[in-house]
């Protein structure tokens, strides 16, 4: 829905990273540089027009940093949607990390290969944030078998990639919108109230800290959403993209 709305005003492109959903794995390691290089190649091979507006959700806020650093002159704006922060793993307590951990690889592999995964999520939601009739639920349920190995590979490399992202901490004056979900639905899976409060406080502090990446940044609060802003607050993402497009058009007119 977001891409369809923006496509009425600009060239749009979205893609699955290698090994994710419909993209086959290249077998190359998951590093910030590799993901950025692959995005660079994709944009060049599709002749995607410049300047770019970069929209990144979650770990994309880590993976994209080398690309942003290398293409500052060709970037008209950045929208970070619930972006990961390089320090979040360091800030979380061991108890919170455990509460946020995923099931072990062997269990996920068994559930996928046995067909249990598709059966289970045909009657249960993948997340409290995703309605079962939403296309994301359907695609994830049907194609996770192509994705789970890469997901675990990415998780194993999270700490390394977050440490690496720390060196890319200056976007200059590129317009940056940081969209943060404020709904308590984010904390639905955490039973312990102390851990919920820890998670909430750290999230708020680190999302605020992302504003320091650019001298031209702003925060947008998504009141209907937790981590998956695109489900219920997709209009906010569209709005921030349109602001950047409008600013760019006015800038060209003045010239």
XYZ file of N, CA and C in Angstrom:
765
model
N 0.826 -1.208 0.000
C 0.000 0.000 0.000
C 0.858 1.255 0.000
N 1.947 1.222 0.766
C 2.845 2.380 0.833
C 3.495 2.622 -0.518
N 4.000 1.554 -1.116
C 4.670 1.701 -2.411
C 3.685 2.162 -3.483
N 2.486 1.624 -3.462
C 1.484 2.026 -4.455
C 1.145 3.509 -4.340
N 1.071 4.011 -3.103
C 0.748 5.425 -2.891
C 1.882 6.323 -3.382
N 3.112 5.958 -3.062
C 4.256 6.783 -3.437
C 4.513 6.714 -4.941
N 4.210 5.560 -5.540
C 4.490 5.358 -6.966
C 3.698 6.299 -7.870
N 2.668 6.934 -7.316
C 1.915 7.912 -8.109
C 2.699 9.216 -8.290
N 3.770 9.360 -7.511
C 4.516 10.626 -7.522
C 6.003 10.456 -7.807
N 6.507 9.229 -7.731
C 7.947 9.016 -7.911
C 8.204 7.574 -8.337
N 9.378 7.352 -8.913
C 9.807 5.980 -9.197
C 10.057 5.279 -7.863
N 9.523 4.093 -7.694
C 9.705 3.362 -6.437
C 10.305 1.992 -6.714
N 11.071 1.507 -5.765
C 11.645 0.169 -5.891
C 11.771 -0.444 -4.504
N 11.347 -1.684 -4.367
C 11.544 -2.435 -3.131
C 12.079 -3.805 -3.521
N 12.741 -4.466 -2.590
C 13.362 -5.744 -2.956
C 13.543 -6.616 -1.716
N 13.682 -7.895 -1.940
C 14.043 -8.834 -0.879
C 15.561 -8.986 -0.886
N 16.183 -8.830 0.272
C 17.628 -9.047 0.347
C 17.954 -10.490 -0.020
N 19.209 -10.751 -0.353
C 19.559 -12.100 -0.787
C 19.281 -13.114 0.327
N 18.625 -14.204 -0.075
C 18.261 -15.246 0.875
C 16.965 -15.009 1.607
N 16.304 -13.878 1.344
C 15.061 -13.530 2.026
C 13.887 -13.654 1.058
N 12.851 -14.345 1.485
C 11.628 -14.529 0.707
C 11.918 -15.007 -0.712
N 11.661 -14.161 -1.722
C 11.746 -14.624 -3.104
C 13.122 -14.446 -3.726
N 14.082 -13.920 -2.966
C 15.444 -13.770 -3.485
C 16.309 -14.942 -3.035
N 16.934 -15.615 -3.990
C 17.826 -16.718 -3.642
C 19.051 -16.201 -2.896
N 19.640 -17.063 -2.096
C 20.840 -16.678 -1.351
C 22.058 -16.708 -2.264
N 22.921 -15.712 -2.110
C 24.177 -15.685 -2.869
C 25.266 -16.490 -2.166
N 25.008 -16.828 -0.900
C 26.017 -17.539 -0.119
C 27.056 -16.623 0.491
N 26.961 -15.322 0.180
C 27.912 -14.354 0.726
C 27.508 -13.967 2.148
N 28.462 -13.567 2.978
C 28.162 -13.245 4.374
C 27.265 -12.017 4.499
N 26.493 -11.981 5.582
C 25.616 -10.842 5.826
C 26.394 -9.786 6.606
N 26.897 -8.798 5.881
C 27.585 -7.667 6.504
C 26.948 -6.386 5.994
N 27.157 -5.300 6.718
C 26.623 -4.018 6.263
C 27.136 -3.672 4.870
N 28.421 -3.909 4.655
C 29.029 -3.599 3.357
C 28.406 -4.432 2.250
N 28.205 -5.724 2.511
C 27.654 -6.595 1.480
C 26.225 -6.188 1.117
N 25.406 -5.920 2.132
C 24.029 -5.507 1.869
C 24.008 -4.177 1.110
N 24.878 -3.236 1.514
C 24.944 -1.937 0.835
C 25.434 -2.078 -0.600
N 26.429 -2.943 -0.803
C 26.945 -3.169 -2.159
C 25.872 -3.769 -3.068
N 25.083 -4.687 -2.519
C 24.025 -5.315 -3.317
C 22.936 -4.304 -3.675
N 22.618 -3.401 -2.721
C 21.652 -2.348 -3.027
C 22.195 -1.429 -4.117
N 23.474 -1.077 -4.006
C 24.110 -0.226 -5.021
C 24.005 -0.876 -6.405
N 24.297 -2.163 -6.469
C 24.240 -2.886 -7.736
C 22.814 -2.917 -8.285
N 21.851 -3.143 -7.397
C 20.452 -3.195 -7.809
C 20.003 -1.866 -8.421
N 20.352 -0.778 -7.779
C 19.948 0.537 -8.263
C 20.611 0.873 -9.597
N 21.858 0.451 -9.736
C 22.562 0.717 -10.994
C 21.992 -0.116 -12.135
N 21.722 -1.384 -11.869
C 21.240 -2.274 -12.932
C 19.803 -1.958 -13.350
N 19.024 -1.349 -12.442
C 17.648 -0.973 -12.784
C 17.561 0.471 -13.264
N 18.741 1.145 -13.329
C 18.769 2.557 -13.742
C 17.811 3.408 -12.916
N 17.763 3.125 -11.645
C 16.884 3.883 -10.748
C 17.355 5.340 -10.705
N 16.464 6.286 -10.997
C 16.884 7.690 -11.076
C 17.299 8.268 -9.725
N 18.265 9.169 -9.787
C 18.721 9.885 -8.593
C 18.036 11.251 -8.556
N 17.971 11.881 -7.371
C 18.472 11.411 -6.069
C 17.518 10.413 -5.434
N 18.026 9.668 -4.471
C 17.259 8.629 -3.802
C 16.610 9.147 -2.519
N 15.461 8.602 -2.208
C 14.891 8.699 -0.861
C 14.961 7.298 -0.279
N 15.727 7.138 0.771
C 15.957 5.831 1.360
C 14.967 5.596 2.489
N 14.220 4.499 2.420
C 13.261 4.142 3.464
C 13.670 2.791 4.036
N 14.059 2.777 5.309
C 14.554 1.543 5.913
C 13.848 1.216 7.209
N 13.407 -0.030 7.340
C 12.724 -0.489 8.555
C 13.625 -1.434 9.339
N 13.626 -1.295 10.648
C 14.300 -2.218 11.561
C 15.794 -2.324 11.270
N 16.300 -3.534 10.960
C 17.740 -3.706 10.744
C 18.252 -2.972 9.511
N 17.358 -2.533 8.636
C 17.801 -1.735 7.482
C 18.498 -0.466 7.950
N 18.113 0.021 9.134
C 18.770 1.201 9.672
C 20.224 0.956 10.041
N 20.600 -0.298 10.141
C 22.000 -0.690 10.357
C 22.664 -0.997 9.019
N 22.026 -1.859 8.233
C 22.613 -2.305 6.961
C 22.857 -1.155 5.985
N 22.009 -0.134 6.012
C 22.070 0.939 5.018
C 23.182 1.955 5.251
N 23.803 1.921 6.398
C 24.713 3.024 6.750
C 25.904 3.179 5.802
N 26.577 2.109 5.382
C 27.651 2.317 4.402
C 27.124 2.909 3.088
N 25.944 2.474 2.667
C 25.365 3.008 1.427
C 25.116 4.507 1.562
N 24.560 4.920 2.691
C 24.292 6.347 2.913
C 25.597 7.138 2.911
N 26.604 6.604 3.577
C 27.894 7.280 3.659
C 28.501 7.489 2.264
N 28.370 6.470 1.413
C 28.993 6.509 0.096
C 28.179 7.296 -0.928
N 26.905 7.580 -0.628
C 26.026 8.205 -1.623
C 25.359 9.484 -1.118
N 25.993 10.161 -0.186
C 25.376 11.348 0.416
C 24.905 12.355 -0.619
N 25.714 12.579 -1.628
C 25.377 13.603 -2.622
C 24.182 13.200 -3.483
N 23.838 11.920 -3.473
C 22.734 11.421 -4.300
C 21.506 11.040 -3.477
N 21.454 11.454 -2.211
C 20.325 11.108 -1.341
C 19.557 12.375 -0.980
N 18.267 12.402 -1.334
C 17.424 13.565 -1.061
C 16.810 13.503 0.329
N 16.727 12.316 0.897
C 16.138 12.181 2.233
C 16.164 10.740 2.701
N 15.998 10.578 4.001
C 16.019 9.250 4.625
C 14.831 9.140 5.571
N 14.142 8.020 5.523
C 13.072 7.735 6.476
C 13.444 6.442 7.200
N 13.728 6.557 8.483
C 14.008 5.384 9.313
C 12.729 5.017 10.059
N 12.209 3.838 9.770
C 10.976 3.362 10.389
C 11.333 2.320 11.446
N 11.177 2.683 12.717
C 11.514 1.753 13.791
C 12.899 1.151 13.560
N 13.831 2.010 13.249
C 15.192 1.569 12.916
C 15.903 0.982 14.124
N 16.678 -0.058 13.868
C 17.550 -0.600 14.911
C 18.635 0.422 15.228
N 19.132 0.386 16.451
C 20.194 1.293 16.899
C 21.442 0.470 17.189
N 22.628 0.950 16.810
C 23.859 0.170 17.003
C 24.131 -0.256 18.447
N 23.567 0.468 19.417
C 23.878 0.177 20.822
C 22.817 -0.652 21.530
N 21.756 -1.043 20.822
C 20.642 -1.646 21.537
C 21.001 -2.967 22.211
N 21.779 -3.815 21.565
C 22.148 -5.086 22.189
C 22.979 -4.840 23.447
N 23.862 -3.837 23.386
C 24.693 -3.516 24.545
C 23.864 -2.973 25.698
N 22.790 -2.264 25.385
C 21.974 -1.625 26.415
C 21.009 -2.595 27.097
N 20.564 -3.632 26.375
C 19.595 -4.563 26.944
C 20.235 -5.412 28.043
N 19.495 -5.661 29.097
C 19.970 -6.565 30.144
C 19.926 -7.999 29.623
N 20.701 -8.920 30.239
C 20.647 -10.329 29.828
C 19.229 -10.894 29.902
N 18.468 -10.443 30.889
C 17.096 -10.933 31.051
C 16.205 -10.480 29.893
N 16.395 -9.216 29.465
C 15.595 -8.716 28.347
C 16.003 -9.396 27.042
N 17.285 -9.586 26.844
C 17.746 -10.290 25.646
C 17.138 -11.686 25.567
N 17.050 -12.348 26.713
C 16.454 -13.691 26.748
C 14.972 -13.628 26.403
N 14.282 -12.616 26.943
C 12.849 -12.471 26.676
C 12.567 -12.181 25.210
N 13.515 -11.523 24.540
C 13.336 -11.150 23.132
C 13.895 -12.198 22.166
N 14.528 -13.234 22.702
C 15.184 -14.229 21.848
C 14.167 -15.058 21.071
N 14.607 -15.592 19.955
C 13.754 -16.434 19.109
C 13.964 -17.897 19.476
N 13.072 -18.791 19.055
C 13.259 -20.218 19.324
C 14.564 -20.724 18.703
N 15.107 -21.826 19.213
C 16.369 -22.352 18.666
C 16.232 -22.781 17.209
N 17.360 -22.734 16.508
C 17.374 -23.034 15.078
C 16.802 -24.419 14.776
N 17.188 -25.428 15.578
C 16.753 -26.801 15.295
C 15.229 -26.920 15.351
N 14.608 -26.171 16.269
C 13.156 -26.234 16.414
C 12.463 -25.557 15.236
N 12.997 -24.408 14.812
C 12.427 -23.705 13.665
C 12.586 -24.547 12.407
N 13.776 -25.135 12.222
C 14.016 -25.978 11.045
C 13.042 -27.157 11.015
N 12.840 -27.790 12.167
C 11.908 -28.922 12.234
C 10.491 -28.483 11.883
N 10.055 -27.352 12.448
C 8.685 -26.903 12.209
C 8.467 -26.530 10.744
N 9.511 -25.965 10.096
C 9.404 -25.587 8.686
C 9.415 -26.820 7.796
N 10.381 -27.701 8.021
C 10.540 -28.874 7.142
C 9.415 -29.887 7.306
N 8.803 -29.914 8.476
C 7.701 -30.862 8.715
C 6.356 -30.312 8.249
N 6.306 -29.039 7.927
C 5.047 -28.407 7.535
C 4.272 -27.862 8.719
N 4.801 -28.089 9.933
C 4.120 -27.629 11.136
C 4.008 -26.106 11.171
N 5.023 -25.434 10.652
C 5.030 -23.968 10.658
C 3.816 -23.411 9.911
N 3.581 -23.922 8.712
C 2.456 -23.413 7.913
C 1.125 -23.774 8.547
N 1.053 -24.962 9.123
C -0.196 -25.377 9.779
C -0.471 -24.483 10.982
N 0.561 -24.274 11.796
C 0.409 -23.502 13.028
C -0.041 -22.073 12.741
N 0.600 -21.459 11.715
C 0.266 -20.067 11.444
C -0.878 -19.912 10.443
N -1.532 -21.025 10.161
C -2.804 -20.946 9.441
C -3.946 -20.705 10.423
N -3.667 -20.955 11.716
C -4.703 -20.766 12.738
C -4.281 -19.766 13.815
N -2.989 -19.372 13.816
C -2.475 -18.423 14.804
C -1.810 -17.251 14.097
N -1.841 -16.052 14.705
C -1.140 -14.910 14.103
C 0.367 -15.025 14.309
N 1.141 -14.562 13.341
C 2.599 -14.531 13.474
C 3.025 -13.538 14.538
N 2.250 -12.466 14.657
C 2.560 -11.385 15.583
C 1.260 -10.707 15.967
N 1.186 -10.182 17.204
C -0.015 -9.421 17.588
C -0.241 -8.204 16.689
N 0.815 -7.780 15.985
C 0.710 -6.584 15.146
C 0.233 -6.878 13.727
N 0.218 -8.151 13.328
C -0.120 -8.479 11.943
C -1.447 -9.242 11.893
N -2.510 -8.654 11.364
C -3.772 -9.388 11.199
C -3.559 -10.602 10.293
N -4.260 -11.679 10.575
C -4.055 -12.904 9.806
C -4.479 -12.771 8.350
N -5.363 -11.818 8.055
C -5.790 -11.617 6.659
C -4.894 -10.637 5.913
N -3.851 -10.128 6.590
C -2.943 -9.192 5.936
C -2.000 -9.953 5.017
N -1.628 -9.330 3.892
C -0.761 -10.010 2.912
C 0.572 -10.412 3.512
N 1.092 -9.624 4.483
C 2.381 -9.942 5.078
C 2.327 -11.266 5.834
N 1.217 -11.502 6.516
C 1.054 -12.787 7.219
C 1.046 -13.941 6.221
N 0.314 -13.771 5.142
C 0.190 -14.844 4.158
C 1.518 -15.146 3.478
N 2.252 -14.098 3.091
C 3.532 -14.294 2.409
C 4.553 -14.918 3.352
N 4.608 -14.420 4.579
C 5.553 -14.951 5.564
C 5.272 -16.427 5.841
N 4.003 -16.763 5.994
C 3.623 -18.148 6.274
C 4.009 -19.072 5.121
N 3.788 -18.631 3.912
C 4.002 -19.491 2.749
C 5.454 -19.570 2.281
N 6.251 -18.528 2.569
C 7.612 -18.494 2.018
C 8.717 -18.486 3.075
N 8.352 -18.667 4.333
C 9.373 -18.643 5.373
C 10.368 -19.789 5.196
N 9.965 -20.866 4.541
C 10.870 -21.995 4.321
C 12.075 -21.583 3.472
N 11.911 -20.529 2.654
C 13.024 -20.040 1.834
C 13.895 -19.049 2.596
N 13.433 -18.643 3.766
C 14.015 -17.501 4.465
C 14.706 -17.846 5.771
N 14.256 -18.897 6.459
C 14.653 -19.091 7.857
C 16.163 -19.243 8.044
N 16.852 -19.878 7.095
C 18.303 -20.053 7.243
C 19.014 -18.695 7.234
N 18.606 -17.818 6.318
C 19.224 -16.494 6.230
C 18.865 -15.641 7.451
N 17.649 -15.799 7.954
C 17.235 -15.048 9.142
C 18.158 -15.368 10.319
N 18.448 -16.646 10.512
C 19.331 -17.037 11.621
C 20.769 -16.595 11.360
N 21.182 -16.601 10.100
C 22.519 -16.113 9.774
C 22.625 -14.622 10.092
N 21.588 -13.866 9.752
C 21.581 -12.442 10.056
C 21.612 -12.201 11.565
N 20.831 -12.984 12.309
C 20.797 -12.831 13.765
C 22.175 -13.082 14.377
N 22.882 -14.077 13.855
C 24.217 -14.381 14.381
C 25.196 -13.231 14.135
N 24.942 -12.451 13.091
C 25.846 -11.358 12.732
C 25.393 -10.001 13.266
N 24.277 -9.964 14.000
C 23.734 -8.688 14.466
C 24.748 -7.860 15.246
N 25.423 -8.477 16.206
C 26.339 -7.728 17.063
C 27.488 -7.139 16.241
N 28.034 -7.935 15.325
C 29.129 -7.450 14.475
C 28.681 -6.285 13.609
N 27.492 -6.411 13.005
C 27.002 -5.357 12.121
C 26.630 -4.093 12.889
N 26.132 -4.249 14.093
C 25.811 -3.066 14.895
C 27.082 -2.346 15.326
N 28.101 -3.099 15.689
C 29.384 -2.473 16.031
C 29.958 -1.725 14.834
N 29.847 -2.336 13.655
C 30.343 -1.706 12.433
C 29.567 -0.431 12.113
N 28.269 -0.436 12.365
C 27.418 0.707 12.027
C 27.785 1.958 12.813
N 28.430 1.770 13.944
C 28.797 2.900 14.798
C 29.706 3.909 14.102
N 30.467 3.443 13.105
C 31.401 4.351 12.425
C 30.699 5.271 11.431
N 29.460 4.923 11.064
C 28.706 5.736 10.105
C 27.659 6.532 10.881
N 28.088 7.572 11.550
C 27.195 8.269 12.473
C 26.977 9.739 12.123
N 27.241 10.094 10.863
C 27.055 11.486 10.451
C 26.476 11.534 9.041
N 25.180 11.824 8.942
C 24.518 11.927 7.643
C 24.539 13.366 7.123
N 25.298 14.231 7.780
C 25.342 15.628 7.358
C 24.012 16.313 7.588
N 23.516 17.037 6.573
C 22.227 17.729 6.701
C 21.151 17.091 5.824
N 21.330 15.816 5.474
C 20.297 15.107 4.709
C 19.027 15.043 5.549
N 17.865 15.430 5.009
C 16.616 15.324 5.774
C 16.400 13.893 6.276
N 16.185 13.758 7.577
C 16.009 12.446 8.200
C 14.742 12.450 9.046
N 13.826 11.544 8.735
C 12.629 11.339 9.542
C 12.777 10.029 10.302
N 12.597 10.079 11.607
C 12.648 8.880 12.443
C 11.227 8.598 12.915
N 10.663 7.493 12.466
C 9.291 7.132 12.838
C 9.342 6.047 13.905
N 8.713 6.335 15.058
C 8.757 5.397 16.190
C 7.345 4.998 16.597
N 7.117 3.701 16.737
C 5.838 3.209 17.229
C 5.739 3.394 18.734
N 4.590 3.845 19.209
C 4.425 4.108 20.644
C 3.381 3.210 21.307
N 2.742 2.342 20.541
C 1.715 1.473 21.122
C 2.339 0.375 21.992
N 1.649 0.030 23.062
C 2.136 -1.026 23.963
C 2.034 -2.415 23.340
N 1.465 -2.510 22.145
C 1.393 -3.811 21.480
C 2.791 -4.373 21.236
N 3.788 -3.494 21.171
C 5.178 -3.915 21.004
C 5.619 -4.867 22.125
N 5.073 -4.668 23.317
C 5.551 -5.397 24.494
C 4.662 -6.584 24.860
N 3.757 -6.958 23.952
C 2.756 -7.982 24.255
C 3.369 -9.329 24.638
N 4.525 -9.658 24.060
C 5.110 -10.975 24.310
C 5.933 -11.020 25.594
N 6.164 -9.872 26.232
C 6.974 -9.828 27.444
C 6.059 -9.792 28.663
N 6.113 -10.818 29.471
C 5.205 -10.941 30.607
C 5.648 -10.119 31.808
N 6.939 -10.029 32.020
C 7.486 -9.344 33.193
C 7.368 -7.823 33.029
N 6.705 -7.161 33.962
C 6.473 -5.722 33.862
C 7.775 -4.919 33.934
N 8.749 -5.398 34.729
C 10.033 -4.695 34.834
C 10.780 -4.732 33.500
N 10.719 -5.880 32.818
C 11.380 -5.998 31.521
C 10.664 -5.165 30.462
N 9.337 -5.092 30.570
C 8.583 -4.241 29.636
C 8.997 -2.783 29.800
N 9.125 -2.348 31.051
C 9.531 -0.965 31.308
C 10.951 -0.705 30.817
N 11.845 -1.677 31.022
C 13.218 -1.529 30.535
C 13.237 -1.391 29.014
N 12.495 -2.274 28.363
C 12.430 -2.267 26.895
C 11.896 -0.927 26.387
N 10.832 -0.439 27.021
C 10.213 0.817 26.609
C 11.164 1.994 26.780
N 11.821 2.063 27.928
C 12.726 3.182 28.210
C 13.921 3.204 27.258
N 14.514 2.028 27.040
C 15.679 1.962 26.158
C 15.279 2.304 24.723
N 14.126 1.792 24.295
C 13.643 2.083 22.941
C 13.463 3.581 22.734
N 12.831 4.245 23.684
C 12.586 5.683 23.561
C 13.904 6.465 23.509
N 14.849 6.100 24.367
C 16.132 6.806 24.416
C 16.908 6.623 23.112
N 16.977 5.382 22.633
C 17.776 5.104 21.440
C 17.138 5.657 20.170
N 15.811 5.619 20.088
C 15.149 6.207 18.922
C 15.374 7.719 18.890
N 15.340 8.343 20.053
C 15.626 9.773 20.134
C 17.062 10.052 19.712
N 17.964 9.167 20.076
C 19.376 9.347 19.756
C 19.631 9.309 18.244
N 18.780 8.601 17.495
C 18.948 8.515 16.044
C 18.847 9.892 15.379
N 18.169 10.813 16.032
C 18.016 12.153 15.458
C 19.362 12.851 15.309
N 20.347 12.419 16.087
C 21.669 13.053 16.020
C 22.424 12.696 14.747
N 21.918 11.743 13.977
C 22.592 11.347 12.743
C 22.599 12.466 11.708
N 21.605 13.348 11.770
C 21.509 14.441 10.802
C 21.197 15.745 11.520
N 21.713 16.839 10.981
C 21.394 18.157 11.534
C 20.020 18.627 11.085
N 19.369 17.824 10.230
C 18.046 18.163 9.706
C 17.116 16.974 9.925
N 16.834 16.696 11.195
C 16.068 15.494 11.532
C 14.803 15.824 12.307
N 13.851 14.898 12.279
C 12.604 15.076 13.027
C 12.060 13.716 13.444
N 11.308 13.720 14.539
C 10.709 12.500 15.071
C 9.215 12.495 14.768
N 8.705 11.339 14.349
C 7.275 11.155 14.100
C 6.814 9.980 14.954
N 5.757 10.163 15.728
C 5.250 9.116 16.608
C 4.062 8.414 15.961
N 4.129 7.084 15.918
C 3.056 6.269 15.338
C 2.267 5.631 16.483
N 1.143 6.221 16.828
C 0.413 5.831 18.036
C -0.317 4.501 17.911
N -0.556 4.044 16.698
C -1.290 2.778 16.510
C -0.363 1.575 16.385
N 0.945 1.810 16.452
C 1.903 0.762 16.091
C 2.942 0.515 17.178
N 3.494 -0.709 17.120
C 4.672 -1.028 17.882
C 5.852 -0.977 16.929
N 6.397 -2.153 16.594
C 7.550 -2.195 15.699
C 7.147 -2.153 14.231
N 5.969 -2.671 13.906
C 5.560 -2.788 12.504
C 4.654 -1.623 12.107
N 5.261 -0.466 11.974
C 4.527 0.767 11.666
C 3.782 0.659 10.343
N 4.343 -0.081 9.399
C 3.749 -0.145 8.058
C 2.380 -0.819 8.028
N 2.009 -1.537 9.085
C 0.719 -2.232 9.097
C -0.437 -1.264 9.338
N -0.363 -0.486 10.430
C -1.481 0.381 10.816
C -1.207 1.874 10.639
N 0.059 2.242 10.478
C 0.400 3.657 10.334
C 1.202 3.908 9.061
N 0.890 3.140 8.026
C 1.594 3.303 6.765
C 1.439 4.690 6.174
N 0.308 5.350 6.502
C 0.081 6.704 5.975
C 1.124 7.691 6.488
N 1.670 7.423 7.690
C 2.715 8.302 8.226
C 3.998 8.176 7.406
N 4.302 6.952 6.982
C 5.490 6.729 6.148
C 5.323 7.440 4.810
N 4.144 7.278 4.212
C 3.859 7.955 2.942
C 3.992 9.464 3.109
N 3.462 9.991 4.213
C 3.489 11.425 4.459
C 4.919 11.957 4.553
N 5.796 11.213 5.246
C 7.185 11.668 5.381
C 7.924 11.609 4.041
N 7.632 10.593 3.247
C 8.236 10.520 1.915
C 7.768 11.684 1.057
N 6.472 11.994 1.135
C 5.918 13.081 0.331
C 6.489 14.438 0.748
N 6.771 14.601 2.038
C 7.398 15.852 2.497
C 8.765 16.044 1.839
N 9.526 14.955 1.788
C 10.853 15.030 1.163
C 10.721 15.308 -0.333
N 9.773 14.647 -0.985
C 9.538 14.890 -2.408
C 9.146 16.341 -2.665
N 8.278 16.861 -1.813
C 7.811 18.243 -1.962
C 8.955 19.228 -1.768
N 9.776 18.963 -0.746
C 10.935 19.825 -0.493
C 11.877 19.804 -1.677
N 12.076 18.615 -2.244
C 12.976 18.468 -3.389
C 12.455 19.237 -4.607
N 11.148 19.146 -4.859
C 10.551 19.847 -6.000
C 10.647 21.358 -5.828
N 10.432 21.842 -4.587
C 10.541 23.282 -4.327
C 11.989 23.746 -4.511
N 12.920 22.907 -4.108
C 14.334 23.230 -4.230
C 14.718 23.371 -5.709
N 14.198 22.445 -6.531
C 14.484 22.489 -7.971
C 13.848 23.740 -8.598
N 12.621 24.087 -8.164
C 11.937 25.250 -8.704
C 12.710 26.531 -8.416
N 13.269 26.610 -7.204
C 14.039 27.807 -6.814
C 15.296 27.948 -7.666
N 15.886 26.805 -8.025
C 17.084 26.846 -8.852
C 16.760 27.308 -10.266
